[in-house]
GROMACS .gro file of C-alpha atoms in nm:
model
  138
    1MET     CA    1  -0.698   1.217  -3.379
    2GLY     CA    2  -0.731   1.512  -3.130
    3GLN     CA    3  -0.991   1.620  -2.884
    4PRO     CA    4  -1.318   1.756  -3.041
    5ARG     CA    5  -1.310   2.138  -3.030
    6PRO     CA    6  -1.562   2.238  -2.742
    7THR     CA    7  -1.894   2.414  -2.836
    8PRO     CA    8  -1.953   2.776  -2.738
    9GLN     CA    9  -2.144   2.688  -2.455
   10GLU     CA   10  -1.868   2.475  -2.308
   11LEU     CA   11  -1.630   2.771  -2.361
   12ARG     CA   12  -1.851   3.006  -2.166
   13ARG     CA   13  -1.858   2.745  -1.884
   14MET     CA   14  -1.467   2.707  -1.903
   15ILE     CA   15  -1.360   3.088  -1.887
   16PRO     CA   16  -1.405   3.286  -1.565
   17ARG     CA   17  -1.636   3.580  -1.545
   18MET     CA   18  -1.482   3.913  -1.567
   19ASN     CA   19  -1.701   4.200  -1.573
   20ARG     CA   20  -1.481   4.460  -1.396
   21TRP     CA   21  -1.123   4.574  -1.396
   22SER     CA   22  -1.063   4.390  -1.046
   23ASP     CA   23  -1.151   4.052  -1.188
   24ILE     CA   24  -0.901   4.059  -1.461
   25VAL     CA   25  -0.598   4.215  -1.209
   26TRP     CA   26  -0.718   3.917  -0.972
   27PHE     CA   27  -0.727   3.671  -1.229
   28LEU     CA   28  -0.360   3.773  -1.350
   29TRP     CA   29  -0.250   3.789  -1.038
   30ALA     CA   30  -0.358   3.451  -0.894
   31LYS     CA   31  -0.236   3.283  -1.185
   32LYS     CA   32   0.110   3.437  -1.154
   33THR     CA   33   0.140   3.398  -0.794
   34GLY     CA   34  -0.032   3.065  -0.740
   35GLN     CA   35  -0.033   2.977  -0.371
   36PHE     CA   36   0.109   3.316  -0.282
   37ALA     CA   37  -0.163   3.509  -0.403
   38ASP     CA   38  -0.229   3.629  -0.041
   39ASP     CA   39   0.049   3.826  -0.045
   40LEU     CA   40  -0.074   4.113  -0.249
   41ARG     CA   41   0.064   4.422  -0.060
   42TYR     CA   42   0.036   4.710  -0.312
   43ILE     CA   43  -0.136   4.819  -0.621
   44VAL     CA   44   0.038   5.123  -0.805
   45LYS     CA   45  -0.167   5.372  -1.020
   46ASP     CA   46   0.063   5.562  -1.225
   47ASN     CA   47   0.018   5.861  -1.444
   48ILE     CA   48  -0.365   5.897  -1.321
   49VAL     CA   49  -0.543   6.049  -1.627
   50ASN     CA   50  -0.897   5.971  -1.537
   51LYS     CA   51  -1.034   6.317  -1.478
   52PRO     CA   52  -1.303   6.219  -1.209
   53THR     CA   53  -1.019   6.057  -1.005
   54ARG     CA   54  -0.808   6.360  -1.044
   55SER     CA   55  -1.095   6.568  -0.929
   56VAL     CA   56  -1.138   6.382  -0.600
   57ILE     CA   57  -0.771   6.408  -0.538
   58ASP     CA   58  -0.792   6.796  -0.578
   59GLN     CA   59  -1.094   6.803  -0.368
   60VAL     CA   60  -0.905   6.552  -0.108
   61PHE     CA   61  -0.642   6.836  -0.088
   62GLY     CA   62  -0.878   7.147  -0.132
   63ILE     CA   63  -0.719   7.242  -0.420
   64PRO     CA   64  -0.809   7.413  -0.782
   65PRO     CA   65  -0.781   7.151  -1.006
   66ASN     CA   66  -0.473   7.033  -1.181
   67THR     CA   67  -0.261   7.200  -0.925
   68LEU     CA   68  -0.137   6.958  -0.694
   69GLU     CA   69   0.238   6.982  -0.633
   70LEU     CA   70   0.350   6.682  -0.357
   71LYS     CA   71   0.670   6.496  -0.453
   72TRP     CA   72   0.770   6.163  -0.286
   73PRO     CA   73   0.666   6.043  -0.042
   74GLY     CA   74   0.344   6.230  -0.054
   75ARG     CA   75   0.090   6.216   0.163
   76THR     CA   76  -0.078   5.879   0.304
   77PHE     CA   77  -0.453   5.856   0.406
   78ASP     CA   78  -0.599   5.559   0.590
   79VAL     CA   79  -0.945   5.438   0.488
   80ARG     CA   80  -1.029   5.348   0.880
   81ASN     CA   81  -0.996   5.677   1.002
   82SER     CA   82  -0.996   5.933   0.735
   83ASP     CA   83  -1.264   6.065   0.521
   84GLN     CA   84  -1.029   6.166   0.237
   85GLY     CA   85  -0.888   5.807   0.242
   86LYS     CA   86  -1.239   5.683   0.210
   87ALA     CA   87  -1.323   5.954  -0.079
   88LEU     CA   88  -1.010   5.806  -0.237
   89LEU     CA   89  -1.121   5.480  -0.228
   90GLY     CA   90  -1.462   5.566  -0.361
   91SER     CA   91  -1.281   5.737  -0.649
   92PRO     CA   92  -1.325   5.556  -0.997
   93LEU     CA   93  -0.980   5.404  -1.001
   94GLY     CA   94  -0.993   5.345  -0.609
   95SER     CA   95  -1.303   5.158  -0.631
   96GLY     CA   96  -1.150   4.925  -0.856
   97ILE     CA   97  -0.911   4.850  -0.560
   98ALA     CA   98  -1.165   4.810  -0.293
   99TRP     CA   99  -1.353   4.532  -0.545
  100VAL     CA  100  -1.013   4.340  -0.552
  101VAL     CA  101  -1.005   4.340  -0.161
  102ALA     CA  102  -1.387   4.278  -0.133
  103ASP     CA  103  -1.426   4.000  -0.372
  104ASN     CA  104  -1.099   3.804  -0.277
  105LYS     CA  105  -1.154   3.818   0.116
  106LYS     CA  106  -1.118   3.432   0.113
  107VAL     CA  107  -0.767   3.456   0.000
  108LEU     CA  108  -0.647   3.778   0.127
  109GLY     CA  109  -0.830   3.782   0.453
  110ASN     CA  110  -0.936   4.075   0.650
  111ARG     CA  111  -0.755   4.441   0.470
  112SER     CA  112  -0.800   4.743   0.508
  113VAL     CA  113  -0.630   5.027   0.249
  114LYS     CA  114  -0.394   5.305   0.297
  115ILE     CA  115  -0.334   5.516  -0.001
  116THR     CA  116  -0.036   5.760  -0.111
  117ILE     CA  117  -0.069   6.009  -0.313
  118PHE     CA  118   0.203   6.201  -0.484
  119THR     CA  119   0.294   6.378  -0.814
  120GLY     CA  120   0.596   6.407  -1.086
  121GLU     CA  121   0.724   6.731  -1.185
  122PRO     CA  122   0.454   7.009  -1.189
  123LYS     CA  123   0.368   7.074  -1.539
  124GLY     CA  124   0.010   7.242  -1.456
  125LYS     CA  125  -0.278   7.013  -1.619
  126ASP     CA  126   0.007   6.738  -1.743
  127THR     CA  127   0.146   6.686  -1.378
  128LYS     CA  128   0.141   6.328  -1.335
  129TYR     CA  129  -0.066   6.206  -1.024
  130PHE     CA  130   0.050   5.868  -0.864
  131ALA     CA  131  -0.111   5.664  -0.602
  132ILE     CA  132  -0.015   5.364  -0.384
  133PHE     CA  133  -0.257   5.170  -0.265
  134GLU     CA  134  -0.149   4.929   0.032
  135LEU     CA  135  -0.358   4.671   0.107
  136VAL     CA  136  -0.298   4.630   0.502
  137ARG     CA  137  -0.388   4.314   0.726
  138VAL     CA  138  -0.647   4.405   0.991
   0.00000   0.00000   0.00000
């Protein structure tokens, strides 16, 4: 009647290995965009609640925790010439972006990252932090 069901071992060979957030993001992006996957230019992180990442952001700006007030267009850091940019890229959320770029260099080519940080309405510890990671061709 139909095709026989694959064995568990066959299924494991058919499913791509996904160990990190970056693997899942790239898989979905490449599936959606197909031959245009190399056109990935921005990854946006909205409402950053990850405490270690927020702490890195606060340290980059040299301010006490959860006191950042920086409306759009915010401030941009280039990882090529900024220690603050490198710190942001090395944060828990930023490192996922670094993995996307590093693991997919064959498709994306040589890229660097610019990171723009800004906040929503100030609300103390509930202030929303945002980051836009721009993947720049170099």
